[in-house]
XYZ file of C-alpha atoms in Angstrom:
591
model
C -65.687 132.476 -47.718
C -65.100 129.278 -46.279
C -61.451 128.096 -46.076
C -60.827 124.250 -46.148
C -58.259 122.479 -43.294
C -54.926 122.168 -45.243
C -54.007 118.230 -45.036
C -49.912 117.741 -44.944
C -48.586 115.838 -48.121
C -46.992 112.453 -47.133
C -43.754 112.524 -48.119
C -41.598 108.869 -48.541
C -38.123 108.525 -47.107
C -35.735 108.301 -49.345
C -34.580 104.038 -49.398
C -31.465 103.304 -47.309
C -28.814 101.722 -49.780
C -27.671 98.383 -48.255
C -23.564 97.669 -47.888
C -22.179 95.565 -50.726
C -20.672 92.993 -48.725
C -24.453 92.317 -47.029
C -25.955 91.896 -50.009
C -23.494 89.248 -51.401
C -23.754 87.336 -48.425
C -27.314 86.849 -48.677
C -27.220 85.796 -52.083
C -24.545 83.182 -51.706
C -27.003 81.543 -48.844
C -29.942 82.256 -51.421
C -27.375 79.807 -53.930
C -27.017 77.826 -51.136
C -30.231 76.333 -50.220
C -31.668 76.820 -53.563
C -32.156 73.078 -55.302
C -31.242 74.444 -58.783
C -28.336 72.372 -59.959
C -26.140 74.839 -61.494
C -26.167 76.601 -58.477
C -25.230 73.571 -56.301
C -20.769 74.250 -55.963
C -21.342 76.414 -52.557
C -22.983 73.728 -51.381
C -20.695 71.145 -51.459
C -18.193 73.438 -50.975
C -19.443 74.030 -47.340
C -19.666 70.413 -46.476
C -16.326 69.698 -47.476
C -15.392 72.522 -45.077
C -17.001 71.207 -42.393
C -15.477 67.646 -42.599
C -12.346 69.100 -42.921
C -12.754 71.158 -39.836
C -14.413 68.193 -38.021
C -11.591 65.887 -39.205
C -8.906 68.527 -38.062
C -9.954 68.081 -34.799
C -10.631 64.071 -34.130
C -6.738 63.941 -35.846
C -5.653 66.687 -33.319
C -7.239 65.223 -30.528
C -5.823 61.860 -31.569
C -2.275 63.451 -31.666
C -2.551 65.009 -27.802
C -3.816 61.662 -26.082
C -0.902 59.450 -27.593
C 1.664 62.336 -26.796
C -0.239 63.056 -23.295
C -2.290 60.976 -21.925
C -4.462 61.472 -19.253
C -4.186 59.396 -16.186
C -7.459 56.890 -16.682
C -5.651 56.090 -20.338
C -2.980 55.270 -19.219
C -4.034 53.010 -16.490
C -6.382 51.686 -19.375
C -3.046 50.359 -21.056
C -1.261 49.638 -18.119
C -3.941 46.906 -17.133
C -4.948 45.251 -20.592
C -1.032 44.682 -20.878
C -1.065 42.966 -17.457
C -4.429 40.970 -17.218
C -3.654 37.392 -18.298
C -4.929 36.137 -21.470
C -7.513 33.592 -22.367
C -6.468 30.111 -23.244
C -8.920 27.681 -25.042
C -10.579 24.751 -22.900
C -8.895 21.357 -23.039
C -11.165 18.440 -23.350
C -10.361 14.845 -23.489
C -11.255 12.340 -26.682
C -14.610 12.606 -25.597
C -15.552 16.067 -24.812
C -14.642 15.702 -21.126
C -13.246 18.945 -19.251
C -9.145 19.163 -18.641
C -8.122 22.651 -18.222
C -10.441 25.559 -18.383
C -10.121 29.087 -17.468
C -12.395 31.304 -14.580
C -12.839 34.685 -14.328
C -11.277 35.835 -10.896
C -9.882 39.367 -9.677
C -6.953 40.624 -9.103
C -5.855 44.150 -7.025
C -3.699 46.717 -8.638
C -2.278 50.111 -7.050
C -1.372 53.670 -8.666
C 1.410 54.541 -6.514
C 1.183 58.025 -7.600
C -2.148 58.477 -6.040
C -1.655 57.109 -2.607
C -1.100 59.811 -0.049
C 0.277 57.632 2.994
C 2.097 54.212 1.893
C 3.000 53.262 5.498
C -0.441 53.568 6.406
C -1.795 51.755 3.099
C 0.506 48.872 3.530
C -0.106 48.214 7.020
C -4.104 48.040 6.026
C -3.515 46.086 2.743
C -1.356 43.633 4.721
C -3.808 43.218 7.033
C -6.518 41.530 4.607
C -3.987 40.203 2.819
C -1.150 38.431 5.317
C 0.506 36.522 2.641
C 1.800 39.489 1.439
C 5.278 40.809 2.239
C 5.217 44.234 3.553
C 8.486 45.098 2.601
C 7.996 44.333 -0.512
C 4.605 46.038 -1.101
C 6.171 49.575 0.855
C 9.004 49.241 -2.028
C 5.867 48.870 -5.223
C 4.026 51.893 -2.983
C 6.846 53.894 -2.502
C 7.932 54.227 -6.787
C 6.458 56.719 -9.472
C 4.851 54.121 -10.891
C 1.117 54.451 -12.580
C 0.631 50.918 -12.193
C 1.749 47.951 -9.704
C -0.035 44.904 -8.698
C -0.579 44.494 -4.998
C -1.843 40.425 -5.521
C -3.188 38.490 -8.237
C -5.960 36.018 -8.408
C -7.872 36.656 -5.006
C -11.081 35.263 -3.964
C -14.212 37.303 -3.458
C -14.110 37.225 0.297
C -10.651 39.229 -0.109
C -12.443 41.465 -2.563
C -14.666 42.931 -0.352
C -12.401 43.353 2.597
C -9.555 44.925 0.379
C -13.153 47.073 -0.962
C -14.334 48.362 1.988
C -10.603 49.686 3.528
C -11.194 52.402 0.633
C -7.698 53.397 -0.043
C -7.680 55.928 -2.959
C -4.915 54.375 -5.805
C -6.174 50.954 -5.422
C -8.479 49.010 -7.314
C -9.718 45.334 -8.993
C -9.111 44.054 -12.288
C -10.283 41.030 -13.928
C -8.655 38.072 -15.419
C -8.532 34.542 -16.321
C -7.309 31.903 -14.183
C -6.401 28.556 -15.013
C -7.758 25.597 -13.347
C -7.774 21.704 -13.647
C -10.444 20.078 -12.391
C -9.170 16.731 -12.430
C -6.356 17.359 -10.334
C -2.921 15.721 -11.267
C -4.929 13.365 -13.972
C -2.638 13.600 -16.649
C -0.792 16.386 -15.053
C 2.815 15.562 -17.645
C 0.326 15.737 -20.843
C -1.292 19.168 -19.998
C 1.437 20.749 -18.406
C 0.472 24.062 -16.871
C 0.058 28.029 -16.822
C 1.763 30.328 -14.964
C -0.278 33.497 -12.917
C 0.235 35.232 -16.713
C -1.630 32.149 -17.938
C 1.361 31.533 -20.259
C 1.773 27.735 -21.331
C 4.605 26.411 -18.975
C 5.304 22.412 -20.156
C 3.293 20.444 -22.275
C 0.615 20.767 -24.035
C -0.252 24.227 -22.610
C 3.262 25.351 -23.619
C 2.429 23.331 -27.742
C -1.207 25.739 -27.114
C 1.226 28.440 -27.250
C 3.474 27.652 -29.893
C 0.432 27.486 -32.122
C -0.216 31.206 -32.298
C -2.093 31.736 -29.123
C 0.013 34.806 -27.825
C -0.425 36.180 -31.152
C -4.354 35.738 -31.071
C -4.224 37.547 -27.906
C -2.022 40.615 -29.040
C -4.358 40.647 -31.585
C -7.171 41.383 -29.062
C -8.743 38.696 -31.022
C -9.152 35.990 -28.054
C -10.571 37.537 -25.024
C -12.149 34.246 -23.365
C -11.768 31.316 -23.542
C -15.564 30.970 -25.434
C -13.632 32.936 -28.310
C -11.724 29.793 -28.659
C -12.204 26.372 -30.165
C -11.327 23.685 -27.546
C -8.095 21.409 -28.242
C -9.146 17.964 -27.817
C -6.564 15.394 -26.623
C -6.214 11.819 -27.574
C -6.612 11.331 -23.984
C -9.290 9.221 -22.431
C -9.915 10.490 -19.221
C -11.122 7.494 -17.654
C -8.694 4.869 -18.396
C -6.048 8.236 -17.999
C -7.755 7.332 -14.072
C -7.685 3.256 -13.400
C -4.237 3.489 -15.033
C -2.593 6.045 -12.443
C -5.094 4.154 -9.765
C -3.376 0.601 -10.508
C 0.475 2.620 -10.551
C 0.030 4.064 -7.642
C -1.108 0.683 -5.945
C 1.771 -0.878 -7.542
C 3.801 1.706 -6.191
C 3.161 1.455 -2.737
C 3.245 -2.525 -3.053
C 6.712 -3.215 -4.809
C 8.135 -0.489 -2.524
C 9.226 1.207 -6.020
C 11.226 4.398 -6.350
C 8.970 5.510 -9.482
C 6.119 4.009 -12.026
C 5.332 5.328 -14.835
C 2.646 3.950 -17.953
C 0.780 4.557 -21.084
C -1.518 3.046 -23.436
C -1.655 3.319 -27.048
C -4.061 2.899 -30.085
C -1.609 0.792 -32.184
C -3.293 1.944 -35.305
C -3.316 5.872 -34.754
C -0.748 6.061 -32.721
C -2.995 8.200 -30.530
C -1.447 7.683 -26.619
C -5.042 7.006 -24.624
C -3.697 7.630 -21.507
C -0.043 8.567 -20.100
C 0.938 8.093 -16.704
C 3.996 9.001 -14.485
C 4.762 8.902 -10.749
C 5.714 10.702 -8.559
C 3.105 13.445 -10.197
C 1.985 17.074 -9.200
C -1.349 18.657 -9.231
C -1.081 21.335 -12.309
C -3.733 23.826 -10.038
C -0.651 23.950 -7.812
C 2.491 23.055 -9.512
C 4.643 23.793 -6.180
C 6.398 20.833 -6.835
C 6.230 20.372 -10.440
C 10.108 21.092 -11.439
C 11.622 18.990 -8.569
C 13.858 16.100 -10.600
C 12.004 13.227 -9.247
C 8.660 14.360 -11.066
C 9.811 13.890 -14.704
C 7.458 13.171 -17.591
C 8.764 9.163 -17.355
C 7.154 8.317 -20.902
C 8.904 10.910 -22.801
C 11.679 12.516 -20.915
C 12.892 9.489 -19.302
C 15.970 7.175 -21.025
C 16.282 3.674 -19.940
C 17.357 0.430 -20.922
C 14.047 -1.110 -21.701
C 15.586 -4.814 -21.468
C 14.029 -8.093 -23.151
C 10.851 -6.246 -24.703
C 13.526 -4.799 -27.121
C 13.843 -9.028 -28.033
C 10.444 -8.130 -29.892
C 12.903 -5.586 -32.392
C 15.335 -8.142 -32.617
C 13.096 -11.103 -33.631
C 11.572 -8.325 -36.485
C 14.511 -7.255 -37.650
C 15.767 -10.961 -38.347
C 12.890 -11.793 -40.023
C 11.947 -9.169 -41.769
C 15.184 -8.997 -43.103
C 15.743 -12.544 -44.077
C 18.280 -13.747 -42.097
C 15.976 -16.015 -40.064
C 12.695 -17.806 -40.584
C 10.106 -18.686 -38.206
C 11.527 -22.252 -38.156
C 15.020 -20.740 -37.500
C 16.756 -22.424 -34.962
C 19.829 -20.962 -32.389
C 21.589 -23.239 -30.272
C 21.937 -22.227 -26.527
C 23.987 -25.036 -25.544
C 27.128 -23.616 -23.074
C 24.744 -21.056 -21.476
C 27.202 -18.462 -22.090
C 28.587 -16.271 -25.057
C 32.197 -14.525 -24.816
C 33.394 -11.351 -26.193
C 36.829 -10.911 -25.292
C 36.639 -10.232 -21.934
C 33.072 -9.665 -21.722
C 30.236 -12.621 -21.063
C 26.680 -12.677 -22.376
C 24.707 -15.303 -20.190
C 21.396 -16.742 -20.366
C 19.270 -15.808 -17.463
C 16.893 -18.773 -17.799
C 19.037 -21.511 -19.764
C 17.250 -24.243 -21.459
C 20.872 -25.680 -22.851
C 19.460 -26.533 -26.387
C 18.631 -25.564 -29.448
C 15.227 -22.795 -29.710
C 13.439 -22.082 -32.511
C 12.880 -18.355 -33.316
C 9.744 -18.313 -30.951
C 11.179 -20.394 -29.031
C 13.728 -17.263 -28.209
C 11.117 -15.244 -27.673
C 9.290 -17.420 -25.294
C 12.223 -18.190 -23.207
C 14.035 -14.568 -23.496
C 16.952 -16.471 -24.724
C 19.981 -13.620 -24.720
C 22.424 -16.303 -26.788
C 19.645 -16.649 -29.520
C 18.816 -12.816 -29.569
C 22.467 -11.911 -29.634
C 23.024 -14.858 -32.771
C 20.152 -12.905 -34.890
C 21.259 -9.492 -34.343
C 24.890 -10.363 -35.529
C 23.419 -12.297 -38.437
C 22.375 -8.964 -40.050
C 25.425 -6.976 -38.504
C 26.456 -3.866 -37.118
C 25.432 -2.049 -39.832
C 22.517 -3.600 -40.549
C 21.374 -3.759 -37.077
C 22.118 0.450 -36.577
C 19.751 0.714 -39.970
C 16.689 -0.965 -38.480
C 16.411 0.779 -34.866
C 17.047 4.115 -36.770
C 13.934 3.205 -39.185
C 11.892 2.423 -36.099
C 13.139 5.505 -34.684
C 15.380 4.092 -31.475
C 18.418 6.282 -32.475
C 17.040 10.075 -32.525
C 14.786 12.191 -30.607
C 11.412 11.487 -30.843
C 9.068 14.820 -31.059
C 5.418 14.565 -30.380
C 3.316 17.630 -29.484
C 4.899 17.666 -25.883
C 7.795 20.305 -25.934
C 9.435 18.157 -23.438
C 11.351 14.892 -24.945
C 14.780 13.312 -24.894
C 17.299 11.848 -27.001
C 18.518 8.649 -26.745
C 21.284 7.678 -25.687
C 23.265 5.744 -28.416
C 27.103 4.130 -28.006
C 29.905 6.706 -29.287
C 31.545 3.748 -30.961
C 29.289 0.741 -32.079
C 31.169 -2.715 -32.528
C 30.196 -6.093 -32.339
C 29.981 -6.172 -28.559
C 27.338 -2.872 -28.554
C 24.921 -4.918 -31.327
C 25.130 -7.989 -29.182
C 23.862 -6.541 -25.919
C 21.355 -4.271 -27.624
C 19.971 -7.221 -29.013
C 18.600 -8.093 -25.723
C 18.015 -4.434 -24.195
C 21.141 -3.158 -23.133
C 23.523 -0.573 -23.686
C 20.875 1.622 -25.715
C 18.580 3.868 -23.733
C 15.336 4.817 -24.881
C 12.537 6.885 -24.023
C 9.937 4.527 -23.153
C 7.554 6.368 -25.972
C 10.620 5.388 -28.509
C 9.805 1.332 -27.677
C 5.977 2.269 -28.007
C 5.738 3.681 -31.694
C 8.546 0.859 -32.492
C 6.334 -2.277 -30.850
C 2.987 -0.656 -32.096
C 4.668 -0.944 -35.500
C 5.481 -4.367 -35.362
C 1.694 -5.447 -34.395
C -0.481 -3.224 -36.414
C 0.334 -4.908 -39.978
C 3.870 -2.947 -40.553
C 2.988 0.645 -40.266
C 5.096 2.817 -38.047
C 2.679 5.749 -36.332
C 4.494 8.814 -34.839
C 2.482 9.078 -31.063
C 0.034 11.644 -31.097
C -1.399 13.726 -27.664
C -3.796 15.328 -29.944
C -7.143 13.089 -30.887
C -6.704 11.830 -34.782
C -8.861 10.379 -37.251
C -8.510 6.772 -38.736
C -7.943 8.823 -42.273
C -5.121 11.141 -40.605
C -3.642 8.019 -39.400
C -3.271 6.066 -42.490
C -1.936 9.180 -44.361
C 0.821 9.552 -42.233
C 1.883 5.878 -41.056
C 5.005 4.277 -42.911
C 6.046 0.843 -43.569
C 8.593 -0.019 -41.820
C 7.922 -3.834 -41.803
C 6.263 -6.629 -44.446
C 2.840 -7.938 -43.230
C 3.726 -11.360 -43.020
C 6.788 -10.322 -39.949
C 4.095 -8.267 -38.065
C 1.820 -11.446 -38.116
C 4.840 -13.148 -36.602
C 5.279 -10.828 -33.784
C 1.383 -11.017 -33.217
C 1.835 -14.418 -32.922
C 5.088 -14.919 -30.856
C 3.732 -12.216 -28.721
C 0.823 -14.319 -28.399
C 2.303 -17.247 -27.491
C 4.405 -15.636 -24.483
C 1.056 -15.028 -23.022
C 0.480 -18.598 -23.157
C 2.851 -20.063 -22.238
C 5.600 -17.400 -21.266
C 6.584 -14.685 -18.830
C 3.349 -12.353 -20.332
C 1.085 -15.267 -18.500
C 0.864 -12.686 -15.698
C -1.177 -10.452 -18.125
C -2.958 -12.739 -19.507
C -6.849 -11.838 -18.673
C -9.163 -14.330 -20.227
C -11.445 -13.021 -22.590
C -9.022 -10.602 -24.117
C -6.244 -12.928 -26.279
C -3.596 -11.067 -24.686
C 0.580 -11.238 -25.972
C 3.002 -9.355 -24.249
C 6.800 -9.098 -23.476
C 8.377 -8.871 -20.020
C 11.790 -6.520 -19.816
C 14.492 -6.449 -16.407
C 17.032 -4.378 -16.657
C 19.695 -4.420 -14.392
C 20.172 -0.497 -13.929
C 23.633 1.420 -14.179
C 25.134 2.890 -10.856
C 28.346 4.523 -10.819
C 29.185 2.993 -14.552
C 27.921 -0.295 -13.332
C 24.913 -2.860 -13.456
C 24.070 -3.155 -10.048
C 22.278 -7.016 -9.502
C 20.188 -5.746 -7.220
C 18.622 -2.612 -8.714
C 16.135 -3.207 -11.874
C 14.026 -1.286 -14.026
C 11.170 -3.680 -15.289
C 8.736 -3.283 -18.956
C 6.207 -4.963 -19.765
C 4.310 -4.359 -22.656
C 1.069 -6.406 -24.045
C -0.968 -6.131 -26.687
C -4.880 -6.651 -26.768
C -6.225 -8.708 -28.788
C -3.364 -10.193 -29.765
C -4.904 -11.706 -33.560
C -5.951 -8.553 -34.393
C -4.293 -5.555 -31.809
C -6.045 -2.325 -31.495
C -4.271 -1.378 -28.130
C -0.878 -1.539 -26.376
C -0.413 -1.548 -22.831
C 3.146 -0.211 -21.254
C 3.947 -0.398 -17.538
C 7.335 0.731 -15.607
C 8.787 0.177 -12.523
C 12.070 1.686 -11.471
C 13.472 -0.153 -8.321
C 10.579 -2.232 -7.179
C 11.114 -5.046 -4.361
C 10.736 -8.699 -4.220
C 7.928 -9.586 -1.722
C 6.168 -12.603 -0.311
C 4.444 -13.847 -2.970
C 7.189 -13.264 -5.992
C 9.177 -15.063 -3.619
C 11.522 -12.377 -3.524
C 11.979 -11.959 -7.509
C 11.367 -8.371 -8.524
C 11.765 -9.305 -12.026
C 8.991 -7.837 -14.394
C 6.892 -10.473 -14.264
C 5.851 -10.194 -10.881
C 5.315 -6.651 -10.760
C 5.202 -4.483 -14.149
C 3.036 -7.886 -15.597
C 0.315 -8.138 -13.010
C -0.407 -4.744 -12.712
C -0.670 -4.430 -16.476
C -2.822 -7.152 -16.281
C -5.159 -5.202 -13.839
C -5.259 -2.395 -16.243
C -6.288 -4.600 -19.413
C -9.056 -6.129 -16.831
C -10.773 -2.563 -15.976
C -9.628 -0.084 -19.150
C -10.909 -3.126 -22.096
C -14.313 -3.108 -21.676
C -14.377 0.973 -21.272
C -12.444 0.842 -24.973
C -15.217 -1.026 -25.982
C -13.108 -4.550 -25.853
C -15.792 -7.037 -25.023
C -14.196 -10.259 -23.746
C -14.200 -13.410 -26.000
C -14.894 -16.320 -24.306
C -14.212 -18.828 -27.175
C -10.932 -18.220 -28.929
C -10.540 -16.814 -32.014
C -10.572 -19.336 -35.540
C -7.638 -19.523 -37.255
C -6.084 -15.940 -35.992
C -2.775 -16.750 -37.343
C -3.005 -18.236 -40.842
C 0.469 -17.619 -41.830
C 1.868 -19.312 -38.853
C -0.162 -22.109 -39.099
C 0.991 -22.839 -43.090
C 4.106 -22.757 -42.435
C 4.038 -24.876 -39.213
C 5.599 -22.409 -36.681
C 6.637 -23.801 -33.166
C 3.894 -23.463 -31.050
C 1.083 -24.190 -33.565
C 0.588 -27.620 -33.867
C-alpha cells in the first residue's frame, strides 16, 4: 500500500495588536488632509500653531538685536545718524540752478577695531595732511564704534585712504552742498554747514519748513525726492547788478555797496545785492561784520528818498495839494537850538513838486508838521518804517525809531534823518507809493500776479500814487534822478545823502547815498535801489560824492543792461497823456 507525502498545514500568525497612541495619531493626520469639511478644525488648528511658533521667533529675534546688537547694526545706525541729509535744489525764477547737492564720500573709523592707532594715524595722516594728528590719535584712542576721520573727500583721497587697508576704517556716502554760481546772491541763499544744515537765509527758511523733519522721517533721501524751491531771483540781472556794484565800488573808493531790484507789483525782490560778499561753497569769511546782508540787516538813514513818504503822506492825507505851495525864503528853519538848512536854496516859494524836484528840507519839514507828530508816526508805521520787517530771510533788523518823538524828530525825518531803516523797509514803502496804492510785503520766493493781489493792502488813494509817479518823473527830467535817466525807459527816481553818525555826530565828510528809480515811470513795473556807504568825490563829480554822482549813474547802468532782459523794450517816443490827473488839475511841471 502506497503511502502519500504528508504536506504541513499553513498555519497564520496570530495579528500583532497596534499601541493605542499609534493608531490615534494616524487618524488625526487621516482628519487632517482629508477635504471633508466637518473634519477641517485640526487643520486650522495646525496652521495657527505654526504662525504662532513662526511669530514667536521674528518677535524674539526682534527683542535680542535692539537689546544686543551686533557690531555691523550698530555701525548701520551710527552712520545713517551722521551722513548729512538731502536738501532740495534751489533754482532761480526761471528754472536756473542755485544750490544743489552731490554725492561725495566721507571716511569713518571703528576705534574698537583698530589694533595699532599710532601706526594708523601716522598712515591716515599721511594721505590726508590736513588732518591733525593729535586730534585723530585722541578719536583712535576712545571705545567708540563710530568716529569720523574727514568728511567730504575727493575720489583721489578715496583710493589712497583705500589701498593703506587699515581694518576699522571705511567710506560712507553723503550729500554735499554746492553753488555753482559762486557768491551770486550769496546773502539770499545763505548756506549749509558739512551736516548740510541751513545756516542763514534761505537755506536756514528751507529748514524751518519741515525739512529736518522730512529727513527723520527717512522720507527725503536726495535731493530728486524733493521739489525744488524756486526764488524770485533772476539770476541774470542778480549778475550785471553785483557787476555794476562792484565797479562802482572800486571807482568811488567806497567802504561798502549794496542793491536790489524789485517788481513793484509783487513785491517779488529780482535781484539783491551786497558788498563786500562771500562765496557760500566756502563761507570762510561769511560771519566777519563787514559782510552783512546790507538790504535787510543793515539800518541807515536813507536821506531825501524818504522826501517821496513825506510828499505821500501830505497828500494823501489832505493837508497839501499838488498846487500846494511852501515858502523857502530865509534858507534856514530853527528849533530851539537846532537849525534845519536847505542844502540847495532856491529862496522862494516851491510848489509841492517843486519840493520834490529841488529836495527842499524847509518845504518837507512844513508838510510833515502840517499833519503832526502823531499823524506823521501813523503813516510810516502803515508803510511799515517803524517795526521789523520779516521776509523769508531769517536774518532782518529793526529799525531804529527815537525813544521820545517831538516836533524836532518829525521835522528831520521828514527829510531822512534821525530814523534808520533797513533799506528793504524804504523798498516795500516806495513800491507802494508807485504801483497804484498797494503796499506788497518783499518776497525771496517767486509769486504769482494772483498771490500778489490777494495779499497787497492799500495803504494810499490812487490819485496820490499817480502823483508820486509823476513827481518822480519829473526829477528825472529835470532833477537830481537826470543821472538815471536812460532814454527809452521814462525813468523817475529820487537821490538820498546822508551825512552818517560818528561818535553821536554827523560827520560832513562821511555820506551814505540812495538812489532809487522807477521804470517806466507812467506805468512802473520795477524799482531800482543802489547804496553806497562812504564813497569819494573824484574828477569828474568835481569832488561831490553826493548821490547823484555815484549811487545815480550806476543805477542808471543797471536800468541800461537789466530792462531789456525784464523784457522792458525802450520807447523811443514818449508816452500820450501818462499822467491824466496831473495834467487836469494843472500840476507844476505840466504845462
Amino acid at each position: 500500500m502506497t503511502s502519500e507525502p504528508v504536506v504541513p498545514a499553513v498555519v497564520a500568525a496570530p495579528a500583532v495588536a497596534k499601541p493605542p497612541g499609534r493608531r490615534l495619531r494616524a487618524g488625526l493626520l487621516r482628519d487632517i488632509f482629508r477635504m471633508s469639511g466637518e473634519k477641517s478644525g485640526p487643520r486650522v488648528g495646525l496652521v495657527i500653531l505654526g504662525f504662532s511658533a513662526l511669530f514667536l521667533a521674528i518677535t524674539g529675534r526682534l527683542v535680542a538685536l535692539a537689546a544686543f546688537p551686533n557690531e555691523q547694526v550698530g555701525l548701520r545706525r551710527a552712520t545713517s545718524n551722521a551722513i548729512s541729509a538731502a536738501r532740495p535744489d534751489i533754482v532761480d525764477r526761471n528754472g536756473t540752478v542755485m544750490a544743489t547737492d552731490i554725492r561725495t564720500v566721507s571716511v569713518f573709523a571703528e576705534p574698537r577695531k583698530i589694533l595699532d592707532k599710532d601706526e594708523a594715524t601716522e598712515l591716515l595722516t599721511a594721505v590726508l595732511p590736513d588732518l591733525n594728528a593729535k586730534e585723530l590719535r585722541d578719536k583712535l584712542g576712545t571705545k567708540r564704534g563710530f568716529v569720523w576721520v574727514k568728511r567730504e573727500i575727493t575720489p583721489r583721497q578715496q583710493a589712497e585712504v583705500h589701498r593703506l587697508g587699515i581694518p576699522g576704517v571705511g567710506f560712507v556716502p553723503e550729500n554735499k552742498r554746492v553753488y555753482p554760481n559762486g557768491p551770486a546772491a550769496a546773502h539770499v541763499l545763505g548756506f549749509a554747514n558739512v551736516d548740510n544744515v541751513g545756516i542763514a537765509g534761505i537755506e536756514k527758511y528751507i529748514d524751518s519748513q519741515g525739512l529736518q523733519d522730512l529727513n527723520g522721517a527717512g522720507l527725503a533721501t536726495q535731493a530728486s525726492d524733493l521739489k525744488p524751491v524756486a526764488l524770485s531771483i533772476d539770476l541774470r540781472v542778480q549778475h550785471l547788478l553785483r557787476d555794476e556794484l562792484v565797479k562802482g565800488l572800486e571807482k568811488y573808493r567806497a567802504l561798502a555797496a549794496a542793491g536790489a531790484v524789485m517788481d513793484v507789483n509783487t513785491g517779488e525782490i529780482i535781484a539783491s545785492v551786497s558788498l563786500p560778499d562771500f562765496d557760500p561753497s566756502n563761507p570762510v569769511d561769511a560771519l566777519e561784520k563787514d559782510r552783512i546782508n546790507r538790504i535787510n540787516v543793515g539800518v541807515y538813514e536813507m536821506g531825501s528818498t524818504f522826501k517821496a513818504l513825506t510828499v505821500a503822506m501830505a497828500l494823501d492825507t489832505g493837508k497839501a495839494n499838488i498846487n500846494s505851495s511852501y515858502s523857502t525864503a530865509g534858507g534856514m528853519m530853527r528849533f530851539g537850538r537846532q537849525v534845519i538848512r536847505e542844502y540847495h536854496g532856491t529862496g522862494r516859494t516851491l510848489t509841492v513838486p517843486e519840493v520834490f524836484v529841488h529836495s527842499s528840507n524847509m518845504g518837507s519839514v512844513k508838510m510833515a508838521l502840517s499833519v503832526g507828530v502823531e499823524g506823521h508816526k501813523a503813516f510810516l508805521r502803515k508803510m511799515v518804517q517803524l517795526d521789523r520787517l520779516q521776509t523769508e530771510l531769517p536774518e532782518s533788523a529793526a529799525p531804529i525809531v527815537p525813544a521820545r518823538w517831538g516836533e524836532l524828530n518829525t521835522a528831520t525825518i521828514a527829510f531822512g534823518h534821525g530814523l534808520a531803516v533797513a533799506p528793504i523797509q524804504a523798498l516795500a514803502a516806495v513800491g507802494a507809493l508807485v504801483n497804484g496804492g498797494k503796499l506788497m510785503t518783499p518776497t525771496f520766493i517767486k509769486r504769482t500776479p494772483e498771490e500778489a493781489e490777494s495779499l497787497g493792502s492799500r495803504v494810499i488813494k490812487p490819485e496820490t500814487s499817480e502823483a508820486m509817479r509823476y513827481i518822480m518823473r519829473l526829477n528825472g527830467e529835470r532833477g537830481s534822478a537826470r543821472k538815471a535817466d536812460v532814454p527809452g525807459y521814462f525813468v523817475g527816481g529820487k537821490t538820498g545823502t546822508a551825512e552818517k553818525v560818528i561818535n553821536g555826530r554827523y560827520a560832513k565828510n562821511k555820506n551814505f547815498t540812495t538812489f532809487m528809480a522807477i521804470v517806466p515811470a507812467d506805468k512802473p513795473r520795477y524799482l531800482f535801489l543802489s547804496i553806497y556807504d562812504e564813497p569819494k568825490g573824484y574828477a569828474e563829480s568835481g569832488g561831490y560824492s553826493t548821490a547823484a554822482w555815484n549811487a545815480g549813474i550806476t543805477t542808471g547802468k543797471v536800468i541800461e543792461r537789466a530792462a531789456p532782459i525784464l523784457g522792458l523794450p525802450p520807447r523811443f517816443e514818449p508816452p500820450v497823456a501818462p499822467f491824466p490827473l496831473m495834467a487836469r488839475l494843472g500840476a507844476w511841471g505840466t504845462r
